[in-house]
Short mmCIF file of C-alpha atoms in Angstrom, two decimals:
data_model
loop_
_atom_site.label_atom_id
_atom_site.label_comp_id
_atom_site.label_asym_id
_atom_site.label_seq_id
_atom_site.Cartn_x
_atom_site.Cartn_y
_atom_site.Cartn_z
CA MET N 5 195.99 243.88 184.96
CA SER N 6 192.65 243.83 186.68
CA GLN N 7 190.86 240.66 187.57
CA SER N 8 187.87 241.76 185.45
CA THR N 9 189.97 241.38 182.27
CA PHE N 10 188.98 237.74 181.97
CA THR N 11 185.57 236.27 181.22
CA GLN N 12 184.29 232.98 182.56
CA PRO N 13 185.11 231.23 179.24
CA ASP N 14 188.65 232.63 179.57
CA ILE N 15 189.02 231.14 183.04
CA GLN N 16 187.66 227.81 181.79
CA HIS N 17 190.19 227.98 178.94
CA PHE N 18 193.01 228.39 181.48
CA ALA N 19 191.66 225.54 183.58
CA SER N 20 191.60 223.24 180.55
CA HIS N 21 195.37 223.70 180.38
CA GLY N 22 195.84 223.20 184.13
CA LEU N 23 196.44 226.92 184.74
CA THR N 24 194.84 229.26 187.23
CA GLU N 25 193.79 232.87 186.71
CA SER N 26 196.38 233.91 189.30
CA GLN N 27 199.18 232.24 187.32
CA ILE N 28 198.05 233.99 184.14
CA GLN N 29 197.97 237.35 185.94
CA SER N 30 201.53 236.80 187.13
CA GLN N 31 202.68 235.97 183.61
CA LEU N 32 201.07 239.13 182.25
CA GLU N 33 202.84 241.23 184.87
CA ILE N 34 206.16 239.76 183.77
CA LEU N 35 205.36 240.42 180.11
CA LYS N 36 204.38 243.98 180.97
CA ASN N 37 207.36 244.79 183.20
CA GLY N 38 210.02 242.69 181.51
CA ILE N 39 212.69 240.33 182.86
CA PRO N 40 215.98 241.81 184.12
CA HIS N 41 219.08 240.84 182.22
CA VAL N 42 221.49 238.44 183.84
CA ASN N 43 224.45 240.31 185.33
CA ILE N 44 227.54 238.47 184.06
CA GLN N 45 230.78 239.33 185.88
CA ARG N 46 233.32 237.45 183.77
CA PRO N 47 233.46 234.39 181.56
CA CYS N 48 234.25 231.03 183.07
CA THR N 49 237.73 230.03 181.93
CA ILE N 50 240.17 227.22 182.58
CA GLY N 51 241.00 227.32 186.29
CA ASP N 52 238.29 229.89 186.97
CA GLY N 53 235.03 227.98 186.74
CA ILE N 54 236.04 225.38 184.15
CA THR N 55 237.95 222.22 185.07
CA VAL N 56 240.31 220.33 182.79
CA LEU N 57 240.44 216.67 183.69
CA ASN N 58 243.84 215.12 184.31
CA PRO N 59 244.30 212.40 181.66
CA SER N 60 245.65 210.11 184.38
CA THR N 61 242.22 210.11 186.07
CA ILE N 62 240.14 209.23 183.03
CA ASP N 63 240.48 205.45 183.39
CA SER N 64 239.53 205.46 187.09
CA LEU N 65 236.57 207.78 186.48
CA THR N 66 235.41 205.60 183.60
CA THR N 67 235.57 202.51 185.81
CA LYS N 68 233.55 204.25 188.50
CA TYR N 69 230.91 205.27 185.96
CA ILE N 70 230.65 201.78 184.43
CA GLU N 71 229.92 200.39 187.91
CA ALA N 72 227.02 202.86 188.27
CA ALA N 73 225.68 202.13 184.78
CA SER N 74 225.94 198.37 185.34
CA ALA N 75 223.83 198.78 188.48
CA GLY N 76 221.04 200.29 186.37
CA ARG N 77 221.44 203.83 187.68
CA THR N 78 221.71 205.65 184.33
CA MET N 79 219.49 206.74 181.47
CA LYS N 80 219.40 209.24 178.64
CA PHE N 81 216.98 212.19 178.35
CA VAL N 82 216.63 213.70 174.85
CA PRO N 83 214.42 216.71 174.04
CA ALA N 84 213.04 215.65 170.64
CA SER N 85 209.78 217.55 170.21
CA GLY N 86 211.01 219.89 167.48
CA ALA N 87 209.86 219.68 163.88
CA ALA N 88 212.45 219.90 161.11
CA SER N 89 210.90 223.15 159.83
CA ARG N 90 213.79 225.23 161.18
CA MET N 91 216.33 222.89 159.60
CA PHE N 92 214.70 223.36 156.18
CA ARG N 93 213.60 226.99 156.63
CA THR N 94 215.85 228.37 153.88
CA LEU N 95 214.70 225.77 151.36
CA GLU N 96 211.06 226.33 152.25
CA ALA N 97 211.44 230.11 151.88
CA THR N 98 212.98 229.63 148.46
CA TYR N 99 210.28 227.17 147.43
CA ASN N 100 207.49 229.54 148.45
CA LYS N 101 209.10 232.46 146.64
CA TRP N 102 209.66 230.50 143.45
CA GLN N 103 206.08 229.23 143.56
CA GLN N 104 204.76 232.75 143.96
CA HIS N 105 206.79 234.05 141.03
CA LYS N 106 206.23 230.97 138.87
CA THR N 107 209.93 230.41 138.57
CA GLY N 108 212.18 227.72 140.03
CA THR N 109 214.18 227.09 136.89
CA GLY N 110 217.47 227.65 138.68
CA ASP N 111 217.87 231.33 137.91
CA VAL N 112 219.52 232.39 141.15
CA SER N 113 219.63 235.95 142.42
CA GLN N 114 222.00 237.29 145.05
CA ASP N 115 219.37 236.44 147.66
CA LYS N 116 221.01 234.44 150.45
CA ASP N 117 218.19 231.87 150.51
CA ASP N 118 218.50 231.32 146.76
CA ILE N 119 222.27 230.88 146.94
CA GLN N 120 222.04 228.37 149.80
CA SER N 121 219.22 226.50 148.08
CA LEU N 122 221.31 226.12 144.93
CA GLU N 123 224.21 224.92 147.08
CA PHE N 124 221.86 222.32 148.54
CA ILE N 125 220.65 221.12 145.13
CA THR N 126 224.18 220.99 143.72
CA ALA N 127 225.23 218.68 146.57
CA ILE N 128 221.94 216.82 146.92
CA THR N 129 223.35 213.34 146.28
CA ASN N 130 225.66 213.78 149.28
CA PHE N 131 222.74 213.82 151.72
CA ALA N 132 221.67 210.59 153.41
CA PHE N 133 218.06 211.19 152.40
CA ALA N 134 218.87 211.39 148.65
CA GLU N 135 217.74 207.77 148.18
CA ASP N 136 214.37 208.48 149.82
CA LEU N 137 213.92 211.53 147.60
CA THR N 138 214.81 209.51 144.50
CA SER N 139 212.25 206.86 145.45
CA ILE N 140 209.39 209.32 146.04
CA LEU N 141 210.13 211.06 142.74
CA LEU N 142 210.06 207.76 140.87
CA LYS N 143 206.63 207.03 142.35
CA HIS N 144 205.47 210.23 140.65
CA GLY N 145 207.15 209.42 137.35
CA LEU N 146 210.09 211.78 137.91
CA ARG N 147 213.85 211.31 137.96
CA LEU N 148 216.13 213.34 140.21
CA ASP N 149 218.94 213.57 137.64
CA THR N 150 216.51 214.81 134.99
CA LEU N 151 215.10 217.50 137.30
CA ILE N 152 218.63 218.65 138.11
CA LYS N 153 219.68 218.66 134.45
CA HIS N 154 216.71 220.79 133.42
CA LYS N 155 216.98 223.02 136.50
CA ARG N 156 213.49 222.09 137.70
CA HIS N 157 214.65 222.91 141.20
CA ASN N 158 211.30 223.76 142.71
CA GLU N 159 209.94 220.31 141.93
CA ILE N 160 212.88 218.86 143.87
CA LEU N 161 212.09 221.11 146.83
CA GLU N 162 208.39 220.32 146.58
CA TYR N 163 208.88 216.56 146.84
CA LEU N 164 211.42 217.00 149.62
CA LEU N 165 209.43 219.41 151.78
CA MET N 166 205.72 219.15 151.04
CA PRO N 167 203.06 216.59 152.10
CA ASN N 168 202.78 215.13 148.57
CA GLY N 169 206.43 214.09 148.93
CA LEU N 170 208.66 213.35 151.92
CA ASN N 171 207.08 216.21 153.92
CA TYR N 172 210.40 216.95 155.65
CA ALA N 173 209.44 220.52 156.48
CA HIS N 174 206.77 219.13 158.81
CA ARG N 175 208.29 215.89 160.08
CA PRO N 176 210.02 215.63 163.45
CA LYS N 177 213.72 216.42 163.21
CA ALA N 178 214.38 213.16 165.05
CA LEU N 179 213.29 211.19 161.97
CA ILE N 180 215.23 212.97 159.21
CA PRO N 181 217.96 210.66 157.78
CA PHE N 182 221.30 212.20 158.82
CA HIS N 183 224.00 209.60 158.11
CA ARG N 184 224.52 207.08 155.33
CA TYR N 185 225.87 203.61 156.12
CA THR N 186 226.60 200.70 153.79
CA ASP N 187 223.06 199.40 153.36
CA TYR N 188 220.85 201.86 155.24
CA CYS N 189 220.66 205.38 156.68
CA ARG N 190 220.32 206.49 160.27
CA THR N 191 218.20 209.25 161.71
CA PRO N 192 219.40 211.19 164.76
CA LEU N 193 216.99 209.16 166.88
CA ALA N 194 218.64 205.94 165.68
CA GLU N 195 222.07 207.41 166.45
CA HIS N 196 220.90 208.13 169.99
CA LEU N 197 219.83 204.49 170.37
CA VAL N 198 223.27 203.33 169.23
CA GLU N 199 225.05 205.85 171.44
CA ALA N 200 223.01 204.89 174.50
CA THR N 201 224.01 201.23 174.19
CA GLU N 202 227.61 202.29 174.74
CA TYR N 203 227.16 204.04 178.07
CA THR N 204 223.78 203.36 179.69
CA ARG N 205 223.61 199.55 179.45
CA ASP N 206 223.17 197.73 182.75
CA THR N 207 224.06 194.17 183.73
CA ARG N 208 220.68 192.99 182.40
CA ASN N 209 221.57 194.58 179.03
CA ILE N 210 218.75 197.10 179.41
CA VAL N 211 219.35 200.50 177.79
CA SER N 212 217.02 203.27 178.99
CA LEU N 213 216.11 206.36 176.99
CA HIS N 214 213.41 209.00 177.34
CA PHE N 215 212.35 211.30 174.51
CA THR N 216 210.17 214.36 174.96
CA VAL N 217 208.02 214.54 171.82
CA SER N 218 205.20 216.53 170.32
CA PRO N 219 201.79 214.86 170.78
CA ASP N 220 201.38 215.14 166.99
CA HIS N 221 204.53 213.11 166.45
CA GLU N 222 204.44 210.48 169.20
CA ASP N 223 202.75 207.76 167.14
CA LEU N 224 205.14 208.36 164.26
CA ILE N 225 208.21 208.28 166.50
CA SER N 226 207.14 205.31 168.60
CA SER N 227 206.29 203.32 165.46
CA TYR N 228 209.71 204.14 164.05
CA VAL N 229 211.46 203.02 167.26
CA THR N 230 209.48 199.77 167.24
CA ALA N 231 210.47 199.14 163.63
CA VAL N 232 214.21 199.81 163.92
CA LYS N 233 215.27 199.01 167.48
CA SER N 234 215.97 195.33 166.71
CA ARG N 235 218.65 196.47 164.24
CA TYR N 236 220.55 198.18 167.06
CA ALA N 237 219.81 195.71 169.86
CA LYS N 238 223.17 193.97 169.57
CA ASP N 239 224.58 191.53 172.12
CA GLY N 240 221.23 190.90 173.79
CA VAL N 241 220.40 194.59 174.39
CA THR N 242 216.82 195.52 175.23
CA PHE N 243 215.76 199.13 174.75
CA ASP N 244 213.52 200.64 177.41
CA VAL N 245 212.20 203.70 175.56
CA SER N 246 209.62 206.07 177.05
CA TYR N 247 208.04 209.32 175.90
CA SER N 248 206.43 212.40 177.38
CA HIS N 249 204.91 215.67 176.16
CA GLN N 250 205.50 219.19 177.33
CA LYS N 251 202.70 219.77 179.83
CA PRO N 252 199.87 222.17 178.90
CA SER N 253 200.13 223.53 182.45
CA THR N 254 203.54 224.97 181.50
CA ASN N 255 202.06 227.03 178.64
CA THR N 256 202.09 230.81 178.99
CA ILE N 257 199.84 233.66 177.92
CA ALA N 258 200.85 236.07 175.16
CA MET N 259 200.50 239.88 175.12
CA ASP N 260 199.66 242.14 172.20
CA GLU N 261 201.20 245.47 171.24
CA ASN N 262 198.76 247.30 173.54
CA ASN N 263 199.86 245.32 176.61
CA GLN N 264 196.63 243.34 176.55
CA PRO N 265 196.24 239.55 176.57
CA PHE N 266 196.55 238.38 172.97
CA ARG N 267 193.39 236.97 171.44
CA ASP N 268 193.22 235.15 168.13
CA ASN N 269 190.81 236.07 165.34
CA THR N 270 188.02 234.15 167.05
CA GLY N 271 188.55 235.98 170.35
CA VAL N 272 190.19 233.07 172.19
CA LEU N 273 193.19 233.89 174.39
CA VAL N 274 196.38 232.42 172.97
CA LEU N 275 198.41 230.11 175.23
CA ARG N 276 201.77 229.05 173.85
CA GLN N 277 204.37 226.43 174.68
CA ALA N 278 206.98 228.18 176.79
CA GLY N 279 210.33 226.79 175.63
CA HIS N 280 212.45 223.85 176.72
CA GLY N 281 212.58 225.13 180.30
CA ALA N 282 209.14 223.59 180.74
CA LEU N 283 210.79 220.17 180.38
CA ILE N 284 212.26 220.40 183.88
CA GLU N 285 208.93 218.92 185.02
CA ASN N 286 209.27 216.01 182.57
CA LEU N 287 212.78 215.33 183.86
CA SER N 288 211.58 215.54 187.46
CA ASP N 289 208.66 213.18 186.82
CA LEU N 290 211.01 210.44 185.62
CA LYS N 291 212.44 210.12 189.15
CA ALA N 292 215.65 208.91 187.54
CA ASP N 293 218.91 208.44 189.42
CA ILE N 294 221.50 209.61 186.89
CA SER N 295 220.50 211.06 183.52
CA PHE N 296 222.38 212.34 180.51
CA ILE N 297 220.87 215.26 178.62
CA LYS N 298 221.75 215.80 174.98
CA ASN N 299 220.00 217.50 172.07
CA ILE N 300 218.46 215.37 169.34
CA ASP N 301 220.62 216.82 166.54
CA ASN N 302 224.03 216.50 168.22
CA VAL N 303 225.03 213.10 166.85
CA VAL N 304 227.83 211.69 164.70
CA PRO N 305 228.32 208.53 162.65
CA ASP N 306 229.97 205.50 164.23
CA ARG N 307 233.48 206.39 163.03
CA LEU N 308 233.48 209.46 165.32
CA LYS N 309 231.63 208.08 168.33
CA TYR N 310 234.61 206.85 170.35
CA GLU N 311 235.60 210.23 171.79
CA THR N 312 231.96 211.05 172.59
CA HIS N 313 231.51 207.77 174.46
CA ARG N 314 234.82 208.20 176.26
CA TYR N 315 233.95 211.60 177.62
CA LYS N 316 230.38 210.66 178.48
CA LYS N 317 231.73 207.91 180.74
CA THR N 318 234.40 210.23 182.15
CA LEU N 319 231.89 212.96 183.03
CA GLY N 320 229.64 210.28 184.49
CA GLY N 321 232.47 208.98 186.64
CA LEU N 322 233.20 212.49 187.88
CA LEU N 323 229.55 212.91 188.85
CA VAL N 324 229.50 209.62 190.76
CA SER N 325 232.79 210.46 192.48
CA VAL N 326 231.52 213.88 193.58
CA GLN N 327 228.23 212.35 194.71
CA GLU N 328 230.06 209.89 196.95
CA GLU N 329 231.95 212.68 198.70
CA LEU N 330 228.89 214.91 198.92
CA PHE N 331 226.68 212.15 200.32
CA ALA N 332 229.31 211.34 202.94
CA PHE N 333 229.34 215.02 203.99
CA LEU N 334 225.56 215.10 204.23
CA LYS N 335 225.52 212.06 206.47
CA GLN N 336 228.09 213.73 208.71
CA LEU N 337 226.05 216.93 208.79
CA SER N 338 222.98 214.93 209.80
CA THR N 339 224.76 213.67 212.92
CA SER N 340 226.43 215.65 215.64
CA PRO N 341 228.82 216.81 216.86
CA ILE N 342 230.84 218.18 213.90
CA LYS N 343 234.48 219.16 214.31
CA GLU N 344 235.51 222.67 213.33
CA SER N 345 238.16 221.24 211.04
CA THR N 346 235.50 219.15 209.28
CA LEU N 347 233.34 222.21 208.58
CA THR N 348 236.38 224.07 207.25
CA HIS N 349 237.20 221.15 204.95
CA MET N 350 233.63 221.05 203.65
CA ILE N 351 233.62 224.78 202.85
CA GLU N 352 236.94 224.48 201.02
CA TRP N 353 235.73 221.40 199.13
CA ARG N 354 232.52 223.22 198.12
CA GLN N 355 234.49 226.14 196.69
CA GLU N 356 236.98 223.91 194.89
CA THR N 357 234.33 221.56 193.49
CA PHE N 358 231.33 223.81 192.78
CA SER N 359 233.06 227.22 192.57
CA LEU N 360 230.90 228.52 195.44
CA ALA N 361 232.52 230.74 198.06
CA ALA N 362 231.31 230.91 201.65
CA PRO N 363 228.90 233.82 202.20
CA LYS N 364 230.03 236.94 204.03
CA GLY N 365 230.01 236.52 207.78
CA PHE N 366 229.90 232.72 207.53
CA ALA N 367 232.88 232.30 209.88
CA ASN N 368 231.07 234.29 212.56
CA GLN N 369 227.95 232.13 212.54
CA THR N 370 227.28 229.49 215.17
CA THR N 371 228.16 225.89 214.46
CA SER N 372 224.48 224.94 214.10
CA GLU N 373 223.91 227.78 211.61
CA ARG N 374 226.87 226.70 209.51
CA VAL N 375 225.79 223.06 209.62
CA ALA N 376 222.28 224.02 208.48
CA PHE N 377 223.69 226.19 205.67
CA LEU N 378 225.95 223.44 204.35
CA HIS N 379 223.19 220.86 204.56
CA ARG N 380 220.90 223.11 202.47
CA GLN N 381 223.64 223.82 199.96
CA PHE N 382 224.83 220.25 199.57
CA ASN N 383 221.39 218.62 199.42
CA ARG N 384 220.67 219.66 195.83
CA PRO N 385 220.73 218.07 192.39
CA ILE N 386 224.17 217.94 190.76
CA ARG N 387 225.05 218.55 187.13
CA VAL N 388 228.37 218.04 185.37
CA CYS N 389 228.37 220.02 182.13
CA GLY N 390 230.79 219.55 179.27
CA MET N 391 232.04 222.82 177.74
CA VAL N 392 233.80 223.17 174.40
CA LYS N 393 236.18 225.84 173.25
CA LYS N 394 234.45 228.76 171.58
CA THR N 395 234.22 228.67 167.79
CA LYS N 396 231.99 230.40 165.29
CA GLU N 397 229.06 228.43 166.69
CA HIS N 398 226.56 230.63 168.47
CA GLY N 399 224.90 229.70 171.73
CA GLY N 400 224.93 230.09 175.46
CA GLY N 401 228.08 229.83 177.47
CA PRO N 402 229.50 229.52 180.99
CA PHE N 403 229.76 232.75 182.97
CA TRP N 404 230.18 233.97 186.51
CA VAL N 405 226.86 235.60 187.44
CA GLN N 406 226.25 238.21 190.12
CA HIS N 407 223.03 237.64 192.10
CA ASN N 408 220.86 240.15 193.94
CA ASP N 409 222.06 238.88 197.33
CA GLY N 410 225.67 239.73 196.45
CA THR N 411 226.79 236.15 195.81
CA GLN N 412 228.23 234.82 192.58
CA SER N 413 227.89 231.43 190.91
CA ILE N 414 228.81 229.76 187.66
CA GLN N 415 225.86 229.52 185.27
CA ILE N 416 225.03 228.68 181.66
CA VAL N 417 223.72 231.92 180.17
CA GLU N 418 222.04 232.43 176.79
CA ILE N 419 223.02 235.46 174.73
CA THR N 420 219.41 236.68 174.88
CA GLN N 421 219.73 236.94 178.67
CA ILE N 422 222.64 239.39 178.40
CA ASP N 423 222.30 243.13 177.92
CA THR N 424 224.54 243.33 174.86
CA LYS N 425 223.87 247.07 174.56
CA ALA N 426 225.85 247.60 177.78
CA ALA N 427 229.52 247.95 176.84
CA ASP N 428 230.84 246.08 179.87
CA GLN N 429 228.47 243.13 179.35
CA GLN N 430 229.26 242.96 175.64
CA ALA N 431 232.98 243.02 176.41
CA ILE N 432 232.61 240.11 178.85
CA LEU N 433 230.60 238.18 176.26
CA GLU N 434 233.24 238.75 173.59
CA SER N 435 236.03 237.65 175.93
CA SER N 436 234.41 234.27 176.64
CA THR N 437 236.47 231.21 175.72
CA HIS N 438 233.90 228.39 175.88
CA PHE N 439 230.28 227.71 175.07
CA ASN N 440 227.61 225.24 176.06
CA PRO N 441 227.08 222.24 173.73
CA VAL N 442 224.36 220.72 175.97
CA ASP N 443 226.46 217.80 177.15
CA ILE N 444 225.13 217.33 180.66
CA ILE N 445 224.94 214.50 183.19
CA CYS N 446 222.64 214.97 186.16
CA GLY N 447 222.48 213.46 189.63
CA LEU N 448 218.78 213.59 190.49
CA ARG N 449 218.53 211.83 193.87
CA ASP N 450 219.56 212.87 197.35
CA TYR N 451 221.85 211.06 199.77
CA ARG N 452 218.92 209.04 201.10
CA GLY N 453 217.99 207.86 197.61
CA ASN N 454 214.93 210.09 197.30
CA SER N 455 214.18 211.91 194.04
CA PHE N 456 214.51 215.67 194.11
CA ASP N 457 211.52 217.76 193.08
CA LEU N 458 213.43 219.71 190.46
CA ARG N 459 210.88 222.53 190.44
CA ASN N 460 212.30 223.62 193.80
CA PHE N 461 215.65 224.58 192.26
CA VAL N 462 214.47 226.87 189.44
CA ASP N 463 215.42 230.55 189.32
CA HIS N 464 212.06 232.03 188.42
CA ASP N 465 213.56 235.50 187.98
CA THR N 466 215.19 234.34 184.76
CA GLY N 467 213.42 233.41 181.55
CA ILE N 468 213.07 235.10 178.18
CA ILE N 469 210.46 237.33 176.52
CA THR N 470 210.39 236.79 172.77
CA ILE N 471 208.58 238.38 169.84
CA LYS N 472 206.50 236.02 167.72
CA PHE N 473 203.80 236.31 165.08
CA HIS N 474 200.31 234.82 165.11
CA GLU N 475 197.74 235.28 162.38
CA GLY N 476 199.82 238.08 160.93
CA ARG N 477 200.06 240.03 164.19
CA THR N 478 202.93 240.59 166.59
CA LEU N 479 202.83 239.19 170.11
CA ARG N 480 205.13 239.00 173.11
CA THR N 481 205.44 235.62 174.71
CA LEU N 482 207.10 234.36 177.87
CA GLU N 483 209.50 231.44 177.90
CA HIS N 484 210.22 229.63 181.15
CA PRO N 485 213.78 229.65 182.52
CA GLY N 486 215.76 227.48 180.10
CA LEU N 487 216.21 223.81 180.96
CA TRP N 488 219.97 224.18 181.50
CA ASN N 489 219.84 227.92 182.28
CA GLY N 490 217.44 229.18 184.93
CA SER N 491 215.74 225.83 185.50
CA MET N 492 219.02 224.40 186.83
CA ALA N 493 220.34 227.66 188.29
CA ASN N 494 220.21 226.42 191.90
CA TRP N 495 221.85 223.05 191.26
CA ASN N 496 225.38 222.23 192.35
CA THR N 497 227.34 222.67 189.12
CA ILE N 498 230.66 221.59 187.63
CA PHE N 499 231.90 222.75 184.22
CA VAL N 500 234.44 220.51 182.47
CA GLU N 501 236.24 221.14 179.19
CA VAL N 502 235.48 218.44 176.60
CA PRO N 503 236.86 218.01 173.07
CA SER N 504 235.17 220.00 170.30
CA ILE N 505 234.63 216.79 168.32
CA THR N 506 231.91 215.85 170.83
CA PHE N 507 229.77 218.76 169.52
CA ASN N 508 228.37 218.38 166.00
CA PRO N 509 224.88 219.92 165.83
CA VAL N 510 222.70 220.07 162.74
CA LYS N 511 220.82 223.36 162.82
CA THR N 512 220.36 223.74 159.04
CA VAL N 513 220.30 221.09 156.34
CA LEU N 514 223.64 222.34 154.97
CA ASP N 515 225.29 221.34 158.26
CA LEU N 516 224.93 217.76 157.05
CA LEU N 517 227.57 218.52 154.42
CA ARG N 518 230.22 219.01 157.11
CA PRO N 519 232.88 216.26 157.09
CA GLU N 520 231.71 215.06 160.53
CA HIS N 521 228.35 214.06 159.05
CA GLN N 522 229.57 212.58 155.76
#
């Protein structure tokens, strides 16, 4: 792509997002040439990349974590910028089709969207938001039971999804009522507030949470938090809630079918948000000490929270325990001399703890070279990632990955990063036993107490190219290395098996009918 491709207004457009022409050129080269697939060698399994905690250690790890939380070291980081459009996509597709064909009387074809939409309407009173829907219908002189009786299904969908009703298709997912309690309903955001009080409260009773939100939704979300937080501030708790947006400087250019920068119908180059990997900068900017990461929709009602809280504290205790050993090693490595036996112990500990073998020829290096290597390798952010046994749920999983320098490491890999057309890679994928529920606790400071610049530990050779549509045309767009994939690829990593009950995502509205959410 030649430099002359861009006009002065183009360059000003980039600058308004905090991007340079050079960065855009680099993105276009990636879009043109593609991103190599990740080379998975084998799945991580119990004893080979995944640890199973000894039940006898859970109490001591929990105690260690509570000490850290009490000292104010912990917080919760929740990506919450998504709209609920994906959750209601099937219902919206059905609504639009019925509107177009002037139907919506309940005559259902064999179309999958129609069948699922009828399933939704049949069970509608089982959803926590049924009361809100009933109320908005009454304001318009309508009754839910009457609409159901006369099969006026499209009116139900209209007042659920569209701006003249609850507008759920365009609201943030964080604010959709998920769970029904005795006298009120809770959204996933409210469930995160409740959950955080159980494992991030310090001795001052402060509970810290950070939500990444869309700029369009921040006022709505912050107003909601202000309105409801007193309900959940039990036993003197004070919520310290902060927000951030995905930075415009992390946006990426798109490419059209002719390998040219994609311009909209007015001729303006299209810059798009580049996936949750961009949020590594938001996490880094917080300069937190220890942070949990969990998706906004992975919540359960109170009756199922105990096991989630128990394992959050256990994983946190494991992180703190590993940190203490690692920091002690780093202090030793920063002073001399170092005994040969000490270096040997550190190498063995690194392999046992982080599943990282010593590089070839390491034993033949000088003492100073080995000390420098271990210092570089140890002085990195740490993540402890819960992994659940594989079920029908789709998503990324833990794999051993082969790198270009001949080394291997354990990584979270998305299916889209794998060459599933290659028989050996597909076979490895199918043999996997666990997947990633996004249940992560991160150690974000070094042994001197300084915050890591997390941008320094990203594998920029990863990332994803996806096909999207804009104004009726196809485009290719670049997503940054995923937040827990390539963006954390060069962290020190531990995978731990956690119970499946700790993973209960809501990807579609029908997921709310699962027993875990009722």
